[in-house]
């Protein structure tokens, strides 16, 4: 591992719940605060790395766990970057997942697409024909990741009108999605984290939620 990448991953700490299920990625500063005030314990440390001050020497935390179980919030603020992370930075029409040579997703080739376009909205809401309900035009249930080419081709049409098929229906993020969004900010996964991360987080979610066909 190059020195820059090592320092970058050390700045982030994986936070587990009291039952050792992963919750989120937090900063090393916040992790140290939680260790010192007793709300968390250290589970994994970075080898041969220490945080030093005049009064203490503390192993650099890599993974921490809460002492008391905490109910997890399953909501996340809606934004384009979060939609891309939910969809694994993959076009939900053609399946293209653009990336740089080092494996990082190339977000510049991706866009947020309104499945039912804004041009067809009525008073800020659109009708989801596959779910048979009205939702806000810009919402988790009407937004997906699309490459620029597919978005341009679809234009102001629904997938049905454009004779396009969605690989998976847009949906509210699951807890696994939320954790995946935190991990997406890292240049690489720190050593040792895999032990505590379920495969559903490490792998792309399957398009088992259904499809919307033209």
XYZ file of N, CA and C in Angstrom:
642
model
N 0.852 -1.199 0.000
C 0.000 0.000 0.000
C 0.880 1.239 0.000
N 0.540 2.196 -0.898
C 1.346 3.408 -0.925
C 1.056 4.242 0.316
N 2.034 5.051 0.769
C 1.888 5.811 2.020
C 0.649 6.694 2.051
N 0.330 7.351 0.928
C -0.837 8.241 0.919
C -2.117 7.462 1.173
N -2.265 6.320 0.494
C -3.472 5.510 0.665
C -3.577 4.986 2.082
N -2.427 4.621 2.677
C -2.445 4.109 4.041
C -2.910 5.188 5.016
N -2.383 6.396 4.874
C -2.797 7.486 5.751
C -4.274 7.796 5.543
N -4.720 7.786 4.280
C -6.108 8.097 3.978
C -7.067 7.122 4.647
N -6.750 5.820 4.602
C -7.625 4.830 5.221
C -7.550 4.886 6.734
N -6.410 5.289 7.283
C -6.289 5.406 8.734
C -7.175 6.510 9.293
N -7.515 7.482 8.467
C -8.334 8.591 8.940
C -9.783 8.178 9.168
N -10.164 6.997 8.686
C -11.525 6.511 8.818
C -11.556 5.263 9.695
N -12.617 5.136 10.479
C -12.767 4.007 11.399
C -14.137 3.377 11.175
N -14.182 2.061 11.133
C -15.446 1.352 10.982
C -16.124 1.234 12.340
N -17.351 1.712 12.432
C -18.093 1.655 13.693
C -19.112 0.525 13.648
N -19.058 -0.352 14.653
C -19.992 -1.466 14.778
C -20.983 -1.195 15.897
N -22.137 -1.819 15.807
C -23.082 -1.761 16.906
C -22.611 -2.712 18.002
N -23.333 -2.763 19.108
C -22.920 -3.617 20.221
C -22.963 -5.096 19.856
N -23.785 -5.452 18.850
C -23.848 -6.844 18.399
C -22.872 -7.124 17.257
N -21.984 -6.161 17.013
C -20.925 -6.258 16.006
C -21.443 -6.205 14.561
N -22.653 -5.740 14.363
C -23.106 -5.481 13.003
C -22.601 -4.100 12.595
N -22.125 -3.945 11.364
C -21.562 -2.659 10.944
C -22.626 -1.579 10.859
N -22.254 -0.369 11.292
C -23.174 0.765 11.277
C -22.784 1.810 10.245
N -21.533 2.292 10.332
C -21.117 3.372 9.453
C -19.613 3.544 9.542
N -19.111 4.442 8.703
C -17.710 4.843 8.754
C -17.651 6.180 9.477
N -16.779 6.293 10.458
C -16.648 7.523 11.221
C -15.201 7.997 11.191
N -14.961 9.203 11.633
C -13.601 9.746 11.636
C -12.805 9.186 12.806
N -11.494 9.209 12.687
C -10.668 8.691 13.776
C -10.805 9.576 15.011
N -11.023 10.886 14.798
C -11.200 11.779 15.947
C -12.446 11.401 16.754
N -13.545 11.151 16.038
C -14.780 10.766 16.719
C -14.613 9.409 17.399
N -13.897 8.501 16.756
C -13.663 7.182 17.343
C -12.886 7.302 18.653
N -11.875 8.157 18.668
C -11.084 8.353 19.889
C -11.954 8.940 20.996
N -12.801 9.902 20.653
C -13.715 10.475 21.647
C -14.584 9.394 22.276
N -15.101 8.503 21.457
C -15.984 7.444 21.950
C -15.230 6.433 22.806
N -13.977 6.178 22.455
C -13.164 5.268 23.270
C -12.862 5.883 24.631
N -12.555 7.172 24.632
C -12.183 7.837 25.881
C -13.377 8.067 26.803
N -14.569 8.310 26.220
C -15.728 8.531 27.098
C -16.452 7.235 27.445
N -15.940 6.119 26.934
C -16.479 4.827 27.327
C -17.697 4.352 26.572
N -18.105 5.062 25.525
C -19.268 4.621 24.760
C -18.918 3.542 23.742
N -17.620 3.337 23.505
C -17.198 2.322 22.543
C -15.938 1.626 23.036
N -15.700 0.450 22.471
C -14.475 -0.300 22.749
C -13.731 -0.522 21.440
N -12.443 -0.732 21.528
C -11.642 -0.991 20.337
C -11.728 -2.472 19.981
N -11.988 -2.743 18.715
C -12.082 -4.123 18.235
C -10.849 -4.493 17.419
N -10.418 -3.583 16.564
C -9.218 -3.779 15.746
C -8.415 -2.485 15.762
N -7.102 -2.611 15.849
C -6.214 -1.451 15.799
C -5.329 -1.528 14.564
N -4.839 -0.375 14.135
C -3.874 -0.325 13.040
C -2.522 -0.762 13.595
N -1.906 -1.728 12.956
C -0.649 -2.280 13.460
C 0.448 -1.224 13.541
N 1.090 -1.162 14.684
C 2.263 -0.301 14.906
C 1.982 1.187 14.697
N 0.739 1.596 14.914
C 0.391 3.016 14.801
C -0.254 3.454 16.110
N 0.139 4.640 16.587
C -0.361 5.110 17.876
C -0.731 6.587 17.806
N -1.681 6.961 18.625
C -2.048 8.358 18.819
C -1.402 8.797 20.127
N -0.560 9.808 20.068
C 0.220 10.206 21.241
C -0.118 11.630 21.665
N -0.198 11.817 22.957
C -0.342 13.151 23.534
C 0.501 13.184 24.801
N 0.463 14.298 25.499
C 1.259 14.406 26.723
C 0.779 13.443 27.804
N -0.507 13.067 27.737
C -1.078 12.273 28.824
C -1.390 10.823 28.463
N -1.384 10.493 27.184
C -1.732 9.111 26.842
C -1.095 8.684 25.533
N -1.002 7.373 25.405
C -0.597 6.735 24.155
C -1.686 5.716 23.841
N -2.352 5.902 22.707
C -3.506 5.070 22.365
C -3.275 4.394 21.017
N -3.466 3.072 20.945
C -3.370 2.409 19.642
C -4.356 3.036 18.654
N -3.924 3.208 17.420
C -4.769 3.852 16.422
C -5.931 2.922 16.074
N -7.177 3.341 16.324
C -8.312 2.441 16.090
C -8.601 2.229 14.603
N -8.932 0.997 14.264
C -9.365 0.671 12.904
C -10.843 0.294 12.892
N -11.257 -0.435 13.934
C -12.659 -0.846 14.084
C -13.044 -0.680 15.547
N -14.184 -0.038 15.804
C -14.681 0.107 17.170
C -16.100 -0.443 17.244
N -16.561 -0.731 18.468
C -17.928 -1.221 18.672
C -18.561 -0.491 19.846
N -19.828 -0.186 19.735
C -20.546 0.468 20.826
C -20.699 -0.490 22.005
N -20.684 0.039 23.205
C -20.906 -0.788 24.391
C -22.384 -1.139 24.547
N -23.266 -0.206 24.169
C -24.703 -0.439 24.267
C -25.321 -0.419 22.872
N -26.256 -1.337 22.652
C -26.906 -1.432 21.341
C -27.698 -0.166 21.033
N -27.607 0.269 19.799
C -28.305 1.479 19.366
C -29.153 1.162 18.142
N -30.421 1.573 18.194
C -31.284 1.396 17.030
C -30.745 2.238 15.880
N -30.687 1.639 14.709
C -30.072 2.298 13.563
C -31.115 3.055 12.765
N -30.814 4.291 12.453
C -31.679 5.069 11.565
C -31.529 4.551 10.148
N -32.637 4.274 9.520
C -32.601 3.716 8.168
C -32.879 4.773 7.102
N -32.753 6.039 7.466
C -33.009 7.102 6.511
C -31.703 7.826 6.182
N -31.606 8.278 4.967
C -30.440 9.033 4.534
C -30.928 10.165 3.642
N -30.246 11.278 3.703
C -30.661 12.445 2.918
C -30.533 12.159 1.428
N -31.560 12.540 0.683
C -31.570 12.316 -0.758
C -30.649 13.305 -1.450
N -29.776 12.788 -2.316
C -28.971 13.624 -3.207
C -28.435 12.739 -4.319
N -27.940 13.357 -5.362
C -27.501 12.608 -6.537
C -26.376 11.634 -6.212
N -25.414 12.074 -5.414
C -24.279 11.210 -5.081
C -24.746 9.964 -4.325
N -25.750 10.130 -3.443
C -26.272 8.992 -2.690
C -27.010 8.019 -3.603
N -27.716 8.535 -4.601
C -28.401 7.665 -5.557
C -27.382 6.838 -6.329
N -26.281 7.472 -6.767
C -25.240 6.747 -7.485
C -24.639 5.649 -6.621
N -24.429 5.952 -5.343
C -23.865 4.950 -4.441
C -24.847 3.806 -4.214
N -26.128 4.140 -4.039
C -27.144 3.091 -3.870
C -27.136 2.131 -5.054
N -26.961 2.681 -6.258
C -26.997 1.886 -7.482
C -25.629 1.342 -7.882
N -24.666 1.401 -6.952
C -23.321 0.868 -7.208
C -22.654 1.526 -8.412
N -22.973 2.814 -8.643
C -22.366 3.578 -9.740
C -22.499 2.836 -11.069
N -23.679 2.255 -11.252
C -23.964 1.466 -12.447
C -25.212 1.995 -13.135
N -25.138 2.193 -14.446
C -26.303 2.636 -15.200
C -27.404 1.590 -15.079
N -28.579 2.011 -14.665
C -29.678 1.079 -14.452
C -30.438 0.744 -15.731
N -29.930 1.220 -16.860
C -30.501 0.856 -18.155
C -29.587 -0.103 -18.914
N -28.334 0.286 -19.105
C -27.432 -0.544 -19.918
C -26.457 -1.372 -19.092
N -26.313 -1.053 -17.801
C -25.429 -1.835 -16.942
C -23.982 -1.384 -16.931
N -23.670 -0.272 -17.607
C -22.283 0.213 -17.637
C -21.914 0.808 -16.286
N -20.745 0.428 -15.783
C -20.225 0.961 -14.522
C -18.865 1.597 -14.792
N -18.816 2.834 -15.253
C -17.546 3.481 -15.605
C -16.639 3.639 -14.392
N -15.349 3.421 -14.616
C -14.403 3.530 -13.503
C -13.050 3.986 -14.008
N -12.242 4.501 -13.085
C -10.873 4.892 -13.383
C -9.977 3.654 -13.313
N -8.740 3.741 -13.808
C -7.834 2.583 -13.772
C -7.618 2.003 -12.379
N -7.720 2.841 -11.334
C -7.502 2.331 -9.981
C -8.765 1.734 -9.371
N -9.847 1.682 -10.156
C -11.069 1.047 -9.686
C -12.113 1.988 -9.126
N -11.750 3.249 -8.896
C -12.724 4.201 -8.371
C -13.783 4.509 -9.427
N -15.048 4.663 -9.023
C -16.093 4.964 -10.004
C -15.896 6.328 -10.645
N -16.149 6.396 -11.934
C -16.052 7.659 -12.667
C -17.437 8.304 -12.686
N -17.717 9.112 -11.683
C -19.039 9.724 -11.560
C -19.318 10.730 -12.671
N -18.271 11.208 -13.310
C -18.464 12.180 -14.380
C -19.207 11.625 -15.577
N -19.248 10.286 -15.704
C -19.953 9.653 -16.817
C -21.381 9.270 -16.450
N -21.769 9.540 -15.200
C -23.083 9.119 -14.720
C -23.957 10.318 -14.369
N -25.247 10.118 -14.435
C -26.207 11.170 -14.116
C -27.327 10.599 -13.250
N -28.092 11.497 -12.646
C -29.316 11.101 -11.954
C -30.466 11.256 -12.941
N -31.229 10.198 -13.116
C -32.357 10.230 -14.048
C -33.675 10.076 -13.300
N -34.642 10.911 -13.635
C -36.003 10.752 -13.121
C -36.695 9.714 -14.004
N -37.051 8.574 -13.419
C -37.657 7.497 -14.204
C -38.909 8.009 -14.907
N -39.831 8.570 -14.144
C -40.943 9.310 -14.740
C -40.478 10.762 -14.793
N -40.257 11.310 -15.970
C -39.603 12.622 -16.099
C -40.390 13.768 -15.479
N -39.647 14.791 -15.121
C -40.257 15.975 -14.526
C -41.255 16.636 -15.469
N -41.031 16.468 -16.772
C -41.941 17.066 -17.754
C -43.342 16.469 -17.658
N -43.458 15.298 -17.049
C -44.758 14.638 -16.923
C -45.329 14.758 -15.510
N -44.727 15.612 -14.699
C -45.185 15.771 -13.316
C -46.449 16.627 -13.253
N -47.212 16.396 -12.204
C -48.401 17.190 -11.925
C -48.292 17.729 -10.507
N -48.144 19.019 -10.408
C -48.012 19.681 -9.108
C -46.899 19.049 -8.265
N -45.769 18.788 -8.919
C -44.600 18.277 -8.209
C -44.607 16.791 -7.933
N -45.585 16.072 -8.470
C -45.664 14.627 -8.242
C -45.797 13.880 -9.564
N -45.339 12.622 -9.552
C -45.457 11.764 -10.728
C -46.107 10.454 -10.317
N -46.720 9.799 -11.290
C -47.381 8.521 -11.020
C -46.452 7.385 -11.421
N -46.112 6.524 -10.460
C -45.271 5.360 -10.733
C -46.166 4.231 -11.231
N -46.118 3.958 -12.519
C -47.032 2.977 -13.103
C -46.761 1.565 -12.606
N -45.510 1.270 -12.201
C -45.198 -0.068 -11.703
C -45.630 -0.256 -10.244
N -45.713 0.837 -9.490
C -46.115 0.757 -8.082
C -47.546 1.239 -7.857
N -48.122 1.848 -8.898
C -49.493 2.348 -8.843
C -49.703 3.338 -7.695
N -48.811 4.321 -7.647
C -48.956 5.360 -6.630
C -48.265 6.632 -7.087
N -48.628 7.743 -6.440
C -48.017 9.036 -6.706
C -46.906 9.298 -5.693
N -45.789 9.851 -6.170
C -44.677 10.206 -5.288
C -44.126 11.554 -5.729
N -43.310 12.156 -4.887
C -42.630 13.391 -5.276
C -41.746 13.128 -6.487
N -41.704 14.085 -7.390
C -40.938 13.899 -8.625
C -39.488 13.536 -8.342
N -38.836 14.304 -7.469
C -37.448 14.021 -7.102
C -37.453 13.295 -5.768
N -37.349 11.985 -5.829
C -37.414 11.148 -4.631
C -36.687 9.838 -4.896
N -36.418 9.095 -3.826
C -35.715 7.819 -3.958
C -36.446 6.872 -4.908
N -37.774 6.895 -4.883
C -38.560 5.934 -5.656
C -38.742 6.325 -7.118
N -38.219 7.496 -7.500
C -38.323 7.916 -8.894
C -36.978 8.340 -9.466
N -35.892 7.978 -8.804
C -34.558 8.389 -9.261
C -33.646 7.178 -9.389
N -32.928 7.125 -10.479
C -31.957 6.040 -10.689
C -30.691 6.617 -11.322
N -29.658 5.806 -11.346
C -28.398 6.172 -11.994
C -28.473 5.812 -13.471
N -28.085 6.742 -14.322
C -28.060 6.490 -15.760
C -26.790 7.086 -16.347
N -26.211 6.385 -17.298
C -25.063 6.967 -17.993
C -25.585 8.098 -18.881
N -24.695 8.963 -19.301
C -25.106 10.124 -20.085
C -25.809 9.714 -21.377
N -25.302 8.657 -22.002
C -25.872 8.225 -23.283
C -27.316 7.750 -23.115
N -27.558 6.920 -22.097
C -28.912 6.409 -21.871
C -29.860 7.529 -21.454
N -29.358 8.440 -20.637
C -30.199 9.546 -20.186
C -30.595 10.435 -21.361
N -29.640 10.677 -22.246
C -29.926 11.512 -23.412
C -30.925 10.821 -24.340
N -30.767 9.513 -24.517
C -31.682 8.779 -25.397
C -33.099 8.750 -24.815
N -33.205 8.545 -23.514
C -34.519 8.458 -22.859
C -35.245 9.797 -22.898
N -34.490 10.868 -22.696
C -35.043 12.232 -22.737
C -36.242 12.362 -21.801
N -37.294 13.032 -22.258
C -38.470 13.282 -21.412
C -39.529 12.196 -21.579
N -39.055 10.938 -21.542
C -39.970 9.809 -21.671
C -39.802 8.873 -20.482
N -40.800 8.062 -20.233
C -40.653 6.989 -19.250
C -39.918 5.844 -19.933
N -39.367 4.891 -19.166
C -38.739 3.731 -19.800
C -39.712 3.011 -20.735
N -40.973 2.939 -20.335
C -41.991 2.291 -21.158
C -42.139 3.006 -22.495
N -42.195 4.324 -22.455
C -42.350 5.108 -23.679
C -41.113 5.039 -24.563
N -39.936 4.878 -23.942
C -38.676 4.823 -24.688
C -38.276 3.397 -25.049
N -39.121 2.423 -24.680
C -38.831 1.010 -24.927
C -37.503 0.595 -24.295
N -37.305 1.029 -23.042
C -36.100 0.701 -22.283
C -36.497 -0.121 -21.056
N -35.578 -0.935 -20.578
C -35.844 -1.778 -19.414
C -34.949 -1.377 -18.254
N -35.538 -1.203 -17.089
C -34.774 -0.916 -15.875
C -34.223 -2.211 -15.303
N -32.957 -2.198 -14.933
C -32.344 -3.374 -14.320
C -32.913 -3.636 -12.927
N -33.286 -2.601 -12.225
C -33.899 -2.718 -10.898
C -34.747 -1.483 -10.660
N -35.815 -1.653 -9.909
C -36.685 -0.523 -9.617
C -36.042 0.391 -8.584
N -36.224 1.695 -8.713
C -35.699 2.617 -7.691
C -36.403 2.363 -6.365
N -35.681 2.575 -5.262
C -36.217 2.224 -3.948
C -35.560 3.058 -2.867
N -36.188 3.037 -1.700
C -35.567 3.641 -0.531
C -34.321 2.843 -0.179
N -33.256 3.479 0.284
C -32.032 2.746 0.629
C -32.246 1.818 1.824
N -31.643 0.642 1.757
C -31.620 -0.266 2.894
C -30.445 0.111 3.789
N -30.344 -0.530 4.952
C -29.209 -0.263 5.826
C -27.900 -0.642 5.140
N -27.930 -1.718 4.350
C -26.737 -2.112 3.596
C -26.347 -1.034 2.592
N -27.342 -0.423 1.952
C -27.067 0.672 1.017
C -26.408 1.842 1.729
N -26.939 2.177 2.905
C -26.413 3.308 3.663
C -24.957 3.073 4.035
N -24.648 1.852 4.464
C -23.262 1.529 4.796
C -22.397 1.573 3.546
N -22.934 1.091 2.440
C -22.182 1.101 1.187
C -21.875 2.528 0.753
N -22.789 3.448 1.025
C -22.555 4.854 0.695
C -21.374 5.412 1.477
N -21.263 5.008 2.738
C -20.120 5.447 3.549
C -18.821 4.884 2.990
N -18.851 3.613 2.593
C -17.646 2.968 2.078
C -17.232 3.547 0.729
N -18.210 4.056 -0.028
C -17.915 4.589 -1.356
C -17.004 5.806 -1.295
N -16.929 6.457 -0.137
C -16.069 7.639 -0.005
C -14.596 7.272 0.151
N -14.311 6.000 0.431
C -12.934 5.569 0.659
C -12.250 5.216 -0.653
N -10.972 5.506 -0.739
C -10.210 5.137 -1.929
C -10.012 3.633 -1.997
N -9.886 3.009 -0.844
C -9.793 1.551 -0.785
C -10.259 1.089 0.584
N -10.646 -0.179 0.669
C -11.145 -0.723 1.926
C -9.969 -1.052 2.838
N -9.945 -0.500 4.057
C -8.841 -0.777 4.982
C -8.725 -2.262 5.315
N -7.510 -2.699 5.540
C -7.248 -4.088 5.896
C -7.986 -4.462 7.178
N -8.644 -5.599 7.156
C -9.328 -6.098 8.340
C -10.807 -5.792 8.398
N -11.247 -4.821 7.613
C -12.665 -4.465 7.656
C -13.559 -5.563 7.086
N -13.049 -6.328 6.115
C -13.867 -7.340 5.449
C -14.489 -8.312 6.436
N -13.790 -8.565 7.544
C -14.278 -9.508 8.548
C -15.635 -9.086 9.100
N -15.880 -7.798 9.161
C -17.084 -7.276 9.806
C -18.138 -6.788 8.816
N -17.847 -6.879 7.530
C -18.787 -6.394 6.524
C -19.467 -7.565 5.825
N -20.791 -7.597 5.792
C -21.499 -8.684 5.112
C -21.294 -8.610 3.611
N -21.455 -9.736 2.954
C -21.261 -9.798 1.507
C -22.229 -8.885 0.762
N -23.413 -8.651 1.341
C -24.389 -7.790 0.682
C -23.868 -6.368 0.559
N -22.921 -5.997 1.427
C -22.322 -4.667 1.361
C -21.134 -4.658 0.414
N -20.342 -5.728 0.441
C -19.139 -5.780 -0.379
C -19.454 -6.012 -1.849
N -20.584 -6.687 -2.122
C -20.948 -6.998 -3.491
C -22.084 -6.108 -3.954
N -22.209 -5.976 -5.260
C -23.305 -5.173 -5.804
C -24.625 -5.850 -5.507
N -25.653 -5.076 -5.145
C -26.958 -5.664 -4.876
C -27.561 -6.250 -6.137
N -28.239 -7.367 -6.024
C -28.850 -7.995 -7.175
C -30.143 -7.268 -7.532
N -30.464 -7.319 -8.778
C -31.670 -6.632 -9.250
C -32.885 -7.517 -9.029
N -33.062 -7.899 -7.766
C -34.149 -8.808 -7.437
C -35.409 -8.068 -7.035
N -35.333 -6.752 -7.015
C -36.488 -5.982 -6.577
C -37.527 -5.834 -7.677
N -37.262 -6.402 -8.862
C -38.208 -6.282 -9.954
C -37.669 -5.387 -11.045
N -38.377 -5.359 -12.157
C -37.953 -4.525 -13.275
C -39.136 -3.751 -13.818
N -38.826 -2.667 -14.486
C -39.850 -1.885 -15.178
C -39.513 -1.927 -16.650
N -40.337 -2.565 -17.420
C -40.029 -2.790 -18.821
C -40.846 -1.888 -19.723
N -40.281 -1.710 -20.921
C -41.022 -0.974 -21.913
C -41.930 -1.900 -22.702
